[in-house]
Amino acid sequence: MLDMTPKTITERKSLRVNPAKTCQPVGAMYAALGVHRCMPHSHGSQGCCSYHRTFLSRHFKEPAIATTSSFSEGACVFGGGSNLKKAVKNIFDIYNPDIIAVHTTCLSETIGDDLNALIRELEIPQGKLVIHTNTPSYKGSHVTGFGNMMAGFINYLSEKSAVSNGKIGIFPGFVNPGDMHELKRMAKSMGVKYIMFPDTDGTMNTPITGDYQMYPKGGTTIDEIRQLGGAKHILALGELTSMIPAMEIKKKCDVDSTALPYPIGVEATDKFLMSLSKLSGKAITEELEEERGQLLDIMVDSHAYYGDKRVAISGDPDTVLGLAAFCLELGMKPKYMLTGTPDEKFTKLAKEMLLKYGVTDCIAKANADLFELHQLMKNEAVDLLIGGTHCKQIAKAEDVPFVRAGFPIMDRYVHSYMPLVGYRGAMRLAELMGNALMDRQDRDAEDKDLEMVM
Amino acid sequence: MSEGILEVRKKSIMVKNTGCSGDGTGIDCEKASVSGAVSQRACVYCGARVVLNPITDAFHIIHGPIGCSSYTWDIRGSLSSGSEIYRNSFSTDLREKDIIFGGAKKLTAAIDEVVDKYSAKLIFVYATCIVGVIGDDVEAVCREAENKYKIRVIPVKAEGFSGTKKQGYKLACDAVMKLIRPYKITDKKGQHGLNILGDFNLAGEMWLIKNYFKKIGIEVVSTFTGDSSHENLLKAPQAALNVVQCAGSSMYLANQMEKEFAIPFMKVSFFGIEDTSASLMQVAHLLGDEQVIAKAEAFTKKESARLRKFMAQYKPKLAGKKAAIYVGGGFKAISLIRQFNEMGIETVVVGTQTGRKDEYEIIQNIVNDDTVILDDANPAELEYFMKIKHADILVGGVKERPLAYKLGIAFCDHNHERKHALGGYEGVENFTKEINLSINSPVWEYMTAI
């Protein structure tokens, strides 16, 4: 890449260059890793499982455990039924999870394995569970796979209840353990009774103990997923990401949901907390109000450095929307908002948001790739680039300040432990962006202009 | 043996001398993973991709859904002195309608778009899992494109399920043969110099090795595939010798080239002082005159002496430590065991993903009694044996790193994510430093509970 991207943009219909997405199964694997004592299982070739584990390991720096059906030529001809049967027996025998969450791959989908039927025929040990979801790699993206896996759990486990258990279900979306931790902290601070599903806080950010725990103590429990069916209401964060599970819980258990944007920035966090407060009847605590005030204080102190800065944002749809919202609140001007996930709802939501702030020259695109983003940036430059690790080649080639946010980040540490959501997350984001912009100003300043106080 | 080991896996694990594979036939290896295992292994496509990817000016188009292209985008860590085109990710990103109506047309169009955008001379088209199932005739598409554009468009039918990673290596070697076959020379006398096979220029290792040959006066004709280019590969049939570093991936290519171009080959290893010096001397004797041999002798002696001095500084810090090894091929494992021996570190667990029976036999011969030997180990087995054998450091790849750390065991990546060159004499320094840095880091001091 680097200097290989031509400036002239020509139409591409068939060739994908430098994707800003990956396939469904990796999202499904991540969702399943947020369930307590669950073994994610990839029903396909052994390479898929290995790639997905590697991909997650590179981002979270954790051993992402999952098993595979290890398809052979035979499985392709006769179906993967016997592989699954053997796999499930082996998994319960040796790894002893409470539940196996099977997701399909492009191969098992194309040869037409009927997972409903295959699972019905399995011999499952007493007290153990096997559930599944369909994640054809040629539809949607890893974000879709995440939602589909959640819907799979709900479909198999959630129980409809005539009486509400009074709990609020929180679907956090495809975010880091650090974000899930922050969402829970805010809910706990208000004394809200909640069920977070899935919850990788405690599974994908585990402390070192000297012992390797295949099933760490975190994760949504099977019982909690059952109870989701009797929840008072669901807050489905990520208007694209959490839509599939929200529809599933409505269909299966008649539980209503409110779709909210990822609580990134002031307004979206306000919305989240007010919804939480309204649904639970609990007041927003002084602690949270104070954090909000601190965030505003930071924004006011530093706003001169963000104002009118043009920014390019790439990543998963709801993450890009959330990051853009906070950029707009700081007075920055999104110039490009790109996601690889093919969903035109993204474009619609982006346009509505931009309109509200009077930004008219931003290009918002779904089903795009990073090659295109690079070309756009070559034609009209920006002051800041926000995205995952794959953007780093563009950042270097165009010499533009770069903030890593979203998924995957494979070339830095700590990020998965820290939030972007909530007021605290916004403070962190303000610091990351401010530092990137101001470091650049220092780097480019002539000696006489280098400012000691900024 | 632990209760946590699957019955079917027991034949793939042995302890030297007690030999729990039991039936006297040695270790069970070279087989597909067991269904349901947390296998660390990749697939046919991965094998083909990692071997061909370092060809720097080739366009690697992945024909299939997006995942396989995403996961292999610029991760190999092989460096280029020329084109950077191989660091892009090209794919057809097959969607549902392509699965239903076939993806051949999209592939044709994708090739058109690549040719239209760049002046491509060499394209590899990798067919992933479902391409065969939906019936795309990838070979026909490639043939048509070759005729239309007068460039090389080589299909690599690497359906993930069609074997193990090793099968992918073979497919990659076949693709290379397809590329260079037309450049066969008939004049034996015209052959000179050598090709280096099975080095992928991770962290610039190919450059180090090439530099050694330059120093002793032997010409390197072509490299497979680290830092290679289309033009450079075509010269390969002119070489008088092939040296094979990573045998697992490239032995088949060496065999083919011997058969078709009459180029003999020899296995070499540039890991560790002993192996590097021995390899250079062997090549000097085979290809060089007295002057070359003398130069090689002087060079290897000088480097060895320099490094023994270097190692002596580190030995007190490392002696008595215990190592676990889990790598791709058997040959690399053998080199690593020898290197650890030189540091005074005992190898207590050793495993490979794709090791062959003869390699496992060598391993058995060079490790101490009671060393655990594993084929295609899963994390649970690795954990169990590293713990009971009290390993201080694990040498492995990306998926093993977090496992080792969680157990409080030091780690060194000897795979795609190696941070420094680990091959050659410089590699000995880097490897020793890295092992020391990790094993003696203060971060382990706080591992005990408060």
mmCIF file with all atom_site columns, C-alpha atoms in Angstrom, chain B residues 40-41 165 169 271 324-337 340 349-355 360 363 374-377 382 394-397 400 411-415 418 422 431:
data_model
loop_
_atom_site.group_PDB
_atom_site.id
_atom_site.type_symbol
_atom_site.label_atom_id
_atom_site.label_alt_id
_atom_site.label_comp_id
_atom_site.label_asym_id
_atom_site.label_entity_id
_atom_site.label_seq_id
_atom_site.pdbx_PDB_ins_code
_atom_site.Cartn_x
_atom_site.Cartn_y
_atom_site.Cartn_z
_atom_site.occupancy
_atom_site.B_iso_or_equiv
_atom_site.pdbx_formal_charge
_atom_site.auth_seq_id
_atom_site.auth_comp_id
_atom_site.auth_asym_id
_atom_site.auth_atom_id
_atom_site.pdbx_PDB_model_num
ATOM 1  C CA . GLN B 1 40  ? -3.700 -24.573 16.721 1.00 0.00 ? 40  GLN B CA 1
ATOM 2  C CA . ARG B 1 41  ? -3.533 -25.608 13.091 1.00 0.00 ? 41  ARG B CA 1
ATOM 3  C CA . LYS B 1 165 ? -1.661 -26.893 5.925  1.00 0.00 ? 165 LYS B CA 1
ATOM 4  C CA . TYR B 1 169 ? 2.537  -25.857 0.879  1.00 0.00 ? 169 TYR B CA 1
ATOM 5  C CA . PHE B 1 271 ? 19.233 -21.217 13.097 1.00 0.00 ? 271 PHE B CA 1
ATOM 6  C CA . ALA B 1 324 ? 9.090  -25.509 25.861 1.00 0.00 ? 324 ALA B CA 1
ATOM 7  C CA . ILE B 1 325 ? 8.930  -25.367 22.069 1.00 0.00 ? 325 ILE B CA 1
ATOM 8  C CA . TYR B 1 326 ? 5.799  -25.356 19.945 1.00 0.00 ? 326 TYR B CA 1
ATOM 9  C CA . VAL B 1 327 ? 6.424  -24.451 16.314 1.00 0.00 ? 327 VAL B CA 1
ATOM 10 C CA . GLY B 1 328 ? 5.215  -25.270 12.805 1.00 0.00 ? 328 GLY B CA 1
ATOM 11 C CA . GLY B 1 329 ? 7.768  -27.674 11.392 1.00 0.00 ? 329 GLY B CA 1
ATOM 12 C CA . GLY B 1 330 ? 10.024 -30.350 12.839 1.00 0.00 ? 330 GLY B CA 1
ATOM 13 C CA . PHE B 1 331 ? 13.232 -29.003 11.368 1.00 0.00 ? 331 PHE B CA 1
ATOM 14 C CA . LYS B 1 332 ? 12.832 -25.690 13.130 1.00 0.00 ? 332 LYS B CA 1
ATOM 15 C CA . ALA B 1 333 ? 12.149 -27.473 16.398 1.00 0.00 ? 333 ALA B CA 1
ATOM 16 C CA . ILE B 1 334 ? 15.424 -29.368 15.972 1.00 0.00 ? 334 ILE B CA 1
ATOM 17 C CA . SER B 1 335 ? 17.364 -26.143 15.404 1.00 0.00 ? 335 SER B CA 1
ATOM 18 C CA . LEU B 1 336 ? 15.765 -24.574 18.449 1.00 0.00 ? 336 LEU B CA 1
ATOM 19 C CA . ILE B 1 337 ? 16.627 -27.495 20.715 1.00 0.00 ? 337 ILE B CA 1
ATOM 20 C CA . PHE B 1 340 ? 18.816 -23.857 23.678 1.00 0.00 ? 340 PHE B CA 1
ATOM 21 C CA . VAL B 1 349 ? 8.506  -29.982 26.061 1.00 0.00 ? 349 VAL B CA 1
ATOM 22 C CA . VAL B 1 350 ? 8.675  -29.955 22.272 1.00 0.00 ? 350 VAL B CA 1
ATOM 23 C CA . GLY B 1 351 ? 5.851  -30.028 19.778 1.00 0.00 ? 351 GLY B CA 1
ATOM 24 C CA . THR B 1 352 ? 5.150  -29.181 16.164 1.00 0.00 ? 352 THR B CA 1
ATOM 25 C CA . GLN B 1 353 ? 2.090  -28.594 14.010 1.00 0.00 ? 353 GLN B CA 1
ATOM 26 C CA . THR B 1 354 ? 3.262  -30.487 10.952 1.00 0.00 ? 354 THR B CA 1
ATOM 27 C CA . GLY B 1 355 ? 6.436  -32.381 11.909 1.00 0.00 ? 355 GLY B CA 1
ATOM 28 C CA . TYR B 1 360 ? 10.435 -36.602 15.414 1.00 0.00 ? 360 TYR B CA 1
ATOM 29 C CA . ILE B 1 363 ? 14.141 -34.798 18.098 1.00 0.00 ? 363 ILE B CA 1
ATOM 30 C CA . LEU B 1 374 ? 3.767  -33.681 21.036 1.00 0.00 ? 374 LEU B CA 1
ATOM 31 C CA . ASP B 1 375 ? 2.252  -33.532 17.568 1.00 0.00 ? 375 ASP B CA 1
ATOM 32 C CA . ASP B 1 376 ? -0.536 -30.968 16.850 1.00 0.00 ? 376 ASP B CA 1
ATOM 33 C CA . ALA B 1 377 ? -0.907 -30.097 20.526 1.00 0.00 ? 377 ALA B CA 1
ATOM 34 C CA . LEU B 1 382 ? 0.525  -27.476 26.232 1.00 0.00 ? 382 LEU B CA 1
ATOM 35 C CA . LEU B 1 394 ? 7.772  -21.029 25.551 1.00 0.00 ? 394 LEU B CA 1
ATOM 36 C CA . VAL B 1 395 ? 8.815  -20.503 21.967 1.00 0.00 ? 395 VAL B CA 1
ATOM 37 C CA . GLY B 1 396 ? 5.757  -20.471 19.723 1.00 0.00 ? 396 GLY B CA 1
ATOM 38 C CA . GLY B 1 397 ? 3.364  -18.453 17.573 1.00 0.00 ? 397 GLY B CA 1
ATOM 39 C CA . GLU B 1 400 ? 0.461  -19.537 22.212 1.00 0.00 ? 400 GLU B CA 1
ATOM 40 C CA . PHE B 1 411 ? 7.625  -16.182 25.613 1.00 0.00 ? 411 PHE B CA 1
ATOM 41 C CA . CYS B 1 412 ? 9.417  -15.691 22.321 1.00 0.00 ? 412 CYS B CA 1
ATOM 42 C CA . ASP B 1 413 ? 7.623  -15.554 18.962 1.00 0.00 ? 413 ASP B CA 1
ATOM 43 C CA . HIS B 1 414 ? 9.483  -17.650 16.443 1.00 0.00 ? 414 HIS B CA 1
ATOM 44 C CA . ASN B 1 415 ? 6.714  -17.331 13.857 1.00 0.00 ? 415 ASN B CA 1
ATOM 45 C CA . ARG B 1 418 ? 8.975  -12.373 15.345 1.00 0.00 ? 418 ARG B CA 1
ATOM 46 C CA . LEU B 1 422 ? 16.250 -14.940 14.431 1.00 0.00 ? 422 LEU B CA 1
ATOM 47 C CA . PHE B 1 431 ? 17.329 -14.766 19.895 1.00 0.00 ? 431 PHE B CA 1
#
